[in-house]
Amino acid sequence: MSQPEQGPCPPETLDITQKETGNIVQGKKEFAVEVFNWCKCSQRNVTLDCDGFQTVEKPDPVQMSISGFQCILLQGRDIIPFSRVHFKYAFDDEFPFYVFSSAPICPPN
């Protein structure tokens, strides 16, 4: 049985990395998150699964906003090819973000 077609930008083309900054915010460790778009197409309406996400440091709402159990990057605007989005948060431990959805926007051939 063949695998379903994932389109031009499967979820793994959005690479999420994070690291501790070394800063402490309200007694919690601060983490810097980077989401890099490896796809040759822009990706619009990129959302991360944020079910259970907690932070004492509110992320910059232009970079990342929380809506229910989803985190919306760049207010739904395009993440252009080979570029990155950054945001920070602070809590006890690193949160396991993963891509919930995105809409690739590819130029016509």
Tab-separated table of C-alpha atoms in Angstrom:
chain	number	residue	atom	x	y	z
A	1	MET	CA	0.000	0.000	0.000
A	2	SER	CA	1.426	3.396	-0.933
A	3	GLN	CA	1.814	6.332	1.419
A	4	PRO	CA	-0.648	9.245	1.079
A	5	GLU	CA	0.609	12.259	-0.876
A	6	GLN	CA	1.718	15.036	1.491
A	7	GLY	CA	1.960	17.820	-1.066
A	8	PRO	CA	4.912	20.082	-1.742
A	9	CYS	CA	5.757	20.765	1.919
A	10	PRO	CA	5.296	17.861	4.344
A	11	PRO	CA	5.396	18.773	8.068
A	12	GLU	CA	9.080	17.869	8.407
A	13	THR	CA	10.019	20.791	6.127
A	14	LEU	CA	9.253	23.010	9.136
A	15	ASP	CA	12.136	22.301	11.498
A	16	ILE	CA	11.557	23.230	15.150
A	17	THR	CA	14.585	23.662	17.391
A	18	GLN	CA	14.842	25.148	20.843
A	19	LYS	CA	17.438	25.756	23.489
A	20	GLU	CA	17.753	27.255	26.939
A	21	THR	CA	18.861	30.894	26.841
A	22	GLY	CA	20.403	30.797	30.318
A	23	ASN	CA	17.954	33.469	31.524
A	24	ILE	CA	15.527	32.930	34.392
A	25	VAL	CA	12.064	34.553	34.197
A	26	GLN	CA	9.932	34.475	37.362
A	27	GLY	CA	11.944	31.482	38.564
A	28	LYS	CA	11.496	29.551	35.305
A	29	LYS	CA	14.013	28.638	32.581
A	30	GLU	CA	13.733	30.666	29.380
A	31	PHE	CA	13.753	28.850	26.039
A	32	ALA	CA	14.361	30.273	22.571
A	33	VAL	CA	12.447	28.531	19.779
A	34	GLU	CA	13.270	28.677	16.075
A	35	VAL	CA	11.015	27.364	13.309
A	36	PHE	CA	12.864	27.098	9.980
A	37	ASN	CA	11.072	26.617	6.653
A	38	TRP	CA	13.152	24.226	4.522
A	39	CYS	CA	10.506	24.055	1.800
A	40	LYS	CA	10.956	25.772	-1.585
A	41	CYS	CA	7.445	27.195	-1.091
A	42	SER	CA	6.169	29.738	1.419
A	43	GLN	CA	4.044	28.265	4.183
A	44	ARG	CA	0.963	30.162	5.390
A	45	ASN	CA	-1.192	29.642	8.484
A	46	VAL	CA	1.500	27.635	10.248
A	47	THR	CA	0.191	26.287	13.540
A	48	LEU	CA	1.939	24.238	16.207
A	49	ASP	CA	0.250	21.840	18.587
A	50	CYS	CA	0.320	23.652	21.941
A	51	ASP	CA	-1.979	21.392	23.955
A	52	GLY	CA	-0.720	21.698	27.536
A	53	PHE	CA	1.699	24.569	26.749
A	54	GLN	CA	2.346	26.915	29.672
A	55	THR	CA	4.626	29.927	30.016
A	56	VAL	CA	5.262	32.730	32.484
A	57	GLU	CA	6.787	34.861	29.706
A	58	LYS	CA	4.258	35.866	27.077
A	59	PRO	CA	5.710	35.352	23.567
A	60	ASP	CA	5.754	38.269	21.129
A	61	PRO	CA	2.224	37.994	19.629
A	62	VAL	CA	3.520	38.957	16.169
A	63	GLN	CA	5.803	35.903	16.206
A	64	MET	CA	3.541	33.443	18.044
A	65	SER	CA	0.048	33.677	19.503
A	66	ILE	CA	-1.945	31.060	21.371
A	67	SER	CA	-5.474	30.122	20.337
A	68	GLY	CA	-6.928	27.195	22.245
A	69	PHE	CA	-4.552	24.266	21.847
A	70	GLN	CA	-2.799	25.764	18.810
A	71	CYS	CA	0.035	28.259	18.504
A	72	ILE	CA	-0.205	30.420	15.384
A	73	LEU	CA	3.054	31.687	13.889
A	74	LEU	CA	3.395	35.153	12.322
A	75	GLN	CA	-0.354	35.760	12.751
A	76	GLY	CA	-0.929	33.315	9.886
A	77	ARG	CA	1.260	35.232	7.425
A	78	ASP	CA	3.717	33.441	5.148
A	79	ILE	CA	6.976	31.991	6.340
A	80	ILE	CA	8.998	32.391	3.182
A	81	PRO	CA	11.322	29.640	1.918
A	82	PHE	CA	14.558	29.154	3.876
A	83	SER	CA	13.642	31.674	6.573
A	84	ARG	CA	12.929	31.358	10.272
A	85	VAL	CA	10.555	32.521	12.985
A	86	HIS	CA	11.784	33.047	16.550
A	87	PHE	CA	9.948	33.270	19.860
A	88	LYS	CA	10.744	32.787	23.540
A	89	TYR	CA	8.877	31.331	26.483
A	90	ALA	CA	9.701	30.444	30.084
A	91	PHE	CA	8.643	27.410	32.087
A	92	ASP	CA	10.059	24.515	34.116
A	93	ASP	CA	10.896	22.322	31.146
A	94	GLU	CA	11.152	22.454	27.361
A	95	PHE	CA	7.764	22.029	25.651
A	96	PRO	CA	7.573	19.427	22.826
A	97	PHE	CA	6.240	21.598	19.983
A	98	TYR	CA	5.344	19.979	16.687
A	99	VAL	CA	3.689	21.197	13.491
A	100	PHE	CA	-0.096	20.897	13.575
A	101	SER	CA	-0.824	22.357	10.129
A	102	SER	CA	0.360	24.667	7.354
A	103	ALA	CA	-0.754	25.727	3.889
A	104	PRO	CA	2.053	25.725	1.306
A	105	ILE	CA	1.907	28.560	-1.224
A	106	CYS	CA	3.974	27.568	-4.268
A	107	PRO	CA	4.613	29.755	-7.298
A	108	PRO	CA	3.280	28.406	-10.597
A	109	ASN	CA	5.791	26.486	-12.666
